[in-house]
């Protein structure tokens, strides 16, 4: 079988941590679905299943970690919640009407990695061992900060990543806070260092595609 027409994609498999502690699932489910809807159509590209799990296919795999970090900020904007995600990169040999029924090595990599996740909340598995080693080391360091984001810090990260050209003053207006609060929360989030890590990840993945 020719591989020329088989696309390389990224698949994010995730579940919401502590979702059952929330009496009303709308608190986190609606923001999550709204975020996923900006990335593609359901159920072909994303689907929420089993109540608090989801799967997302991205056709530009170099942006997979950017999207994962942004989704973490979206979920952590609800008090008491976090998200566990496994990013898989590989081919898509079958494109079904539902992302959950599509398959290929990207789906296998994401699913297998997700089953291995324990205390870690974000990891990546690609076809390239040296890429996995570098990016997972970077992620381990970034998670030391990201796993501690408060609701207000996560909100600033979410807004900053959604509006990449906006100034701190403009983000402050969106969130109804002062510019100094935005600056302080970006600093506490490790925002600049995390953006550098994501830019490096994009370049590294793109180089191997």
Tab-separated table of C-alpha atoms in Angstrom:
chain	number	residue	atom	x	y	z
A	1	UNK	CA	0.000	0.000	0.000
A	2	UNK	CA	1.321	3.435	-0.937
A	3	UNK	CA	1.995	5.768	1.999
A	4	UNK	CA	1.996	8.926	-0.130
A	5	UNK	CA	-1.636	9.776	0.623
A	6	UNK	CA	-1.631	8.733	4.285
A	7	UNK	CA	-1.636	11.904	6.398
A	8	UNK	CA	0.391	12.445	9.557
A	9	UNK	CA	-1.849	13.755	12.330
A	10	UNK	CA	-1.870	14.319	16.066
A	11	UNK	CA	-4.410	12.776	18.412
A	12	UNK	CA	-5.043	14.020	21.935
A	13	UNK	CA	-6.767	11.605	24.304
A	14	UNK	CA	-7.768	13.151	27.599
A	15	UNK	CA	-9.925	12.929	30.672
A	16	UNK	CA	-10.986	15.430	33.316
A	17	UNK	CA	-9.434	14.944	36.744
A	18	UNK	CA	-11.847	15.371	39.687
A	19	UNK	CA	-14.871	15.762	37.380
A	20	UNK	CA	-17.046	13.685	39.706
A	21	UNK	CA	-16.427	16.136	42.525
A	22	UNK	CA	-18.477	18.679	40.572
A	23	UNK	CA	-22.223	18.394	41.096
A	24	UNK	CA	-22.973	20.175	37.830
A	25	UNK	CA	-20.956	18.928	34.860
A	26	UNK	CA	-21.953	22.058	32.906
A	27	UNK	CA	-19.349	23.993	34.914
A	28	UNK	CA	-16.547	22.326	32.946
A	29	UNK	CA	-18.262	20.477	30.093
A	30	UNK	CA	-19.602	23.544	28.312
A	31	UNK	CA	-16.252	25.432	28.351
A	32	UNK	CA	-14.467	22.264	27.179
A	33	UNK	CA	-16.901	21.649	24.315
A	34	UNK	CA	-16.750	25.325	23.336
A	35	UNK	CA	-12.935	25.133	23.229
A	36	UNK	CA	-12.948	21.890	21.208
A	37	UNK	CA	-15.490	23.358	18.773
A	38	UNK	CA	-12.984	26.053	17.800
A	39	UNK	CA	-10.599	23.292	16.684
A	40	UNK	CA	-12.885	21.346	14.387
A	41	UNK	CA	-16.252	19.684	13.967
A	42	UNK	CA	-17.749	16.947	16.114
A	43	UNK	CA	-17.774	13.972	15.869
A	44	UNK	CA	-15.371	13.821	12.909
A	45	UNK	CA	-12.523	15.684	14.644
A	46	UNK	CA	-13.422	15.574	18.329
A	47	UNK	CA	-15.760	13.784	20.655
A	48	UNK	CA	-16.546	13.759	24.375
A	49	UNK	CA	-17.301	10.243	25.588
A	50	UNK	CA	-17.816	8.288	28.832
A	51	UNK	CA	-18.912	11.533	30.465
A	52	UNK	CA	-15.512	13.036	31.190
A	53	UNK	CA	-13.159	11.768	28.462
A	54	UNK	CA	-12.443	13.244	25.047
A	55	UNK	CA	-10.469	12.642	21.893
A	56	UNK	CA	-9.310	15.278	19.418
A	57	UNK	CA	-7.626	14.903	16.018
A	58	UNK	CA	-5.383	17.679	14.733
A	59	UNK	CA	-4.314	17.798	11.092
A	60	UNK	CA	-1.301	20.022	11.902
A	61	UNK	CA	0.611	17.876	14.406
A	62	UNK	CA	3.274	20.512	15.070
A	63	UNK	CA	0.676	22.492	17.057
A	64	UNK	CA	-0.450	19.556	19.206
A	65	UNK	CA	1.375	20.597	22.383
A	66	UNK	CA	0.216	24.208	22.027
A	67	UNK	CA	-3.374	22.966	21.881
A	68	UNK	CA	-2.838	20.601	24.825
A	69	UNK	CA	-1.412	23.382	27.026
A	70	UNK	CA	-4.280	25.677	26.024
A	71	UNK	CA	-6.849	22.960	26.871
A	72	UNK	CA	-5.155	22.541	30.259
A	73	UNK	CA	-5.611	26.267	30.871
A	74	UNK	CA	-9.275	26.016	29.813
A	75	UNK	CA	-9.980	23.155	32.225
A	76	UNK	CA	-7.967	24.591	35.124
A	77	UNK	CA	-10.042	27.778	34.807
A	78	UNK	CA	-12.712	25.792	36.695
A	79	UNK	CA	-11.843	25.469	40.372
A	80	UNK	CA	-10.663	22.033	41.508
A	81	UNK	CA	-10.284	20.520	38.050
A	82	UNK	CA	-7.363	19.433	35.897
A	83	UNK	CA	-6.957	17.349	32.763
A	84	UNK	CA	-4.795	14.348	31.882
A	85	UNK	CA	-3.749	14.191	28.206
A	86	UNK	CA	-1.714	11.913	25.961
A	87	UNK	CA	-0.588	13.357	22.638
A	88	UNK	CA	0.090	10.848	19.882
A	89	UNK	CA	1.623	11.680	16.498
A	90	UNK	CA	1.596	9.272	13.594
A	91	UNK	CA	-0.418	8.306	10.534
A	92	UNK	CA	-4.174	8.093	10.034
A	93	UNK	CA	-4.896	5.035	7.914
A	94	UNK	CA	-8.680	5.206	8.316
A	95	UNK	CA	-10.690	8.436	8.573
A	96	UNK	CA	-14.165	7.627	9.896
A	97	UNK	CA	-17.173	9.885	10.478
A	98	UNK	CA	-16.365	9.630	14.189
A	99	UNK	CA	-12.887	10.360	15.539
A	100	UNK	CA	-13.358	7.457	17.958
A	101	UNK	CA	-13.704	5.069	15.016
A	102	UNK	CA	-10.745	6.411	13.024
A	103	UNK	CA	-7.423	4.621	13.327
A	104	UNK	CA	-3.742	4.613	12.513
A	105	UNK	CA	-0.504	4.871	14.462
A	106	UNK	CA	-1.399	8.347	15.817
A	107	UNK	CA	-4.462	6.876	17.531
A	108	UNK	CA	-2.492	3.870	18.805
A	109	UNK	CA	0.308	6.099	20.146
A	110	UNK	CA	-2.169	8.366	21.933
A	111	UNK	CA	-4.223	5.497	23.364
A	112	UNK	CA	-1.241	3.430	24.523
A	113	UNK	CA	0.406	6.455	26.117
A	114	UNK	CA	-2.814	7.458	27.840
A	115	UNK	CA	-3.034	4.021	29.449
A	116	UNK	CA	0.507	4.518	30.802
A	117	UNK	CA	-0.158	7.935	32.338
A	118	UNK	CA	-0.350	7.877	36.117
A	119	UNK	CA	0.702	10.961	38.028
A	120	UNK	CA	1.810	12.821	34.894
A	121	UNK	CA	-0.871	14.981	33.316
A	122	UNK	CA	0.681	15.502	29.872
A	123	UNK	CA	3.032	13.472	27.677
A	124	UNK	CA	3.708	12.865	23.994
A	125	UNK	CA	4.508	9.807	21.851
A	126	UNK	CA	5.742	10.235	18.284
A	127	UNK	CA	7.363	7.953	15.696
A	128	UNK	CA	10.755	9.453	16.645
A	129	UNK	CA	12.416	8.309	19.896
A	130	UNK	CA	14.785	11.278	20.169
A	131	UNK	CA	11.854	13.697	19.810
A	132	UNK	CA	9.932	11.882	22.548
A	133	UNK	CA	12.910	12.041	24.872
A	134	UNK	CA	13.460	15.775	24.397
A	135	UNK	CA	9.840	16.868	24.465
A	136	UNK	CA	8.834	14.716	27.435
A	137	UNK	CA	11.770	16.059	29.437
A	138	UNK	CA	10.635	19.609	28.616
A	139	UNK	CA	7.069	18.739	29.555
A	140	UNK	CA	8.112	17.259	32.907
A	141	UNK	CA	9.808	20.547	33.775
A	142	UNK	CA	6.899	22.669	32.506
A	143	UNK	CA	4.376	20.596	34.465
A	144	UNK	CA	6.116	21.514	37.714
A	145	UNK	CA	4.578	24.940	37.102
A	146	UNK	CA	1.478	24.121	35.028
A	147	UNK	CA	0.105	21.573	37.496
A	148	UNK	CA	0.033	24.357	40.085
A	149	UNK	CA	-1.867	26.964	38.057
A	150	UNK	CA	-4.642	28.613	40.074
A	151	UNK	CA	-7.975	29.470	38.449
A	152	UNK	CA	-6.992	33.113	37.927
A	153	UNK	CA	-3.577	32.206	36.512
A	154	UNK	CA	-5.148	29.608	34.168
A	155	UNK	CA	-7.656	32.213	32.943
A	156	UNK	CA	-4.820	34.568	31.989
A	157	UNK	CA	-2.931	31.763	30.188
A	158	UNK	CA	-6.102	30.749	28.333
A	159	UNK	CA	-6.836	34.320	27.236
A	160	UNK	CA	-3.196	34.998	26.324
A	161	UNK	CA	-2.957	31.876	24.145
A	162	UNK	CA	-6.313	32.584	22.484
A	163	UNK	CA	-5.291	36.161	21.681
A	164	UNK	CA	-1.623	35.889	20.785
A	165	UNK	CA	-1.386	39.420	19.387
A	166	UNK	CA	-3.206	41.094	22.274
A	167	UNK	CA	-1.353	43.321	24.710
A	168	UNK	CA	-1.523	42.782	28.451
A	169	UNK	CA	-3.830	45.804	28.646
A	170	UNK	CA	-6.203	44.253	26.090
A	171	UNK	CA	-6.195	40.910	27.925
A	172	UNK	CA	-6.880	42.768	31.173
A	173	UNK	CA	-9.945	44.391	29.567
A	174	UNK	CA	-11.214	40.995	28.382
A	175	UNK	CA	-10.901	39.533	31.885
A	176	UNK	CA	-12.010	42.614	33.807
A	177	UNK	CA	-8.759	42.945	35.762
A	178	UNK	CA	-5.845	45.383	35.766
A	179	UNK	CA	-2.844	45.157	33.459
A	180	UNK	CA	-0.590	44.640	36.476
A	181	UNK	CA	-2.658	41.592	37.474
A	182	UNK	CA	-2.225	40.114	33.997
A	183	UNK	CA	1.534	40.725	34.138
A	184	UNK	CA	1.786	39.178	37.594
A	185	UNK	CA	-0.254	36.101	36.617
A	186	UNK	CA	1.674	35.565	33.396
A	187	UNK	CA	4.884	35.616	35.437
A	188	UNK	CA	3.476	33.148	37.968
A	189	UNK	CA	2.307	30.846	35.176
A	190	UNK	CA	5.791	30.646	33.642
A	191	UNK	CA	4.118	31.931	30.477
A	192	UNK	CA	7.172	33.194	28.577
A	193	UNK	CA	9.236	30.058	29.239
A	194	UNK	CA	6.309	27.788	28.329
A	195	UNK	CA	5.763	29.691	25.061
A	196	UNK	CA	9.465	29.232	24.244
A	197	UNK	CA	9.158	25.518	24.970
A	198	UNK	CA	6.129	25.255	22.673
A	199	UNK	CA	7.870	27.177	19.870
A	200	UNK	CA	10.817	24.778	20.138
A	201	UNK	CA	8.421	21.804	20.071
A	202	UNK	CA	6.771	23.107	16.887
A	203	UNK	CA	10.135	23.418	15.122
A	204	UNK	CA	11.309	19.996	16.256
A	205	UNK	CA	8.143	18.201	15.172
A	206	UNK	CA	7.938	20.077	11.862
A	207	UNK	CA	11.547	19.116	11.101
A	208	UNK	CA	10.600	15.440	11.320
A	209	UNK	CA	7.342	15.566	9.359
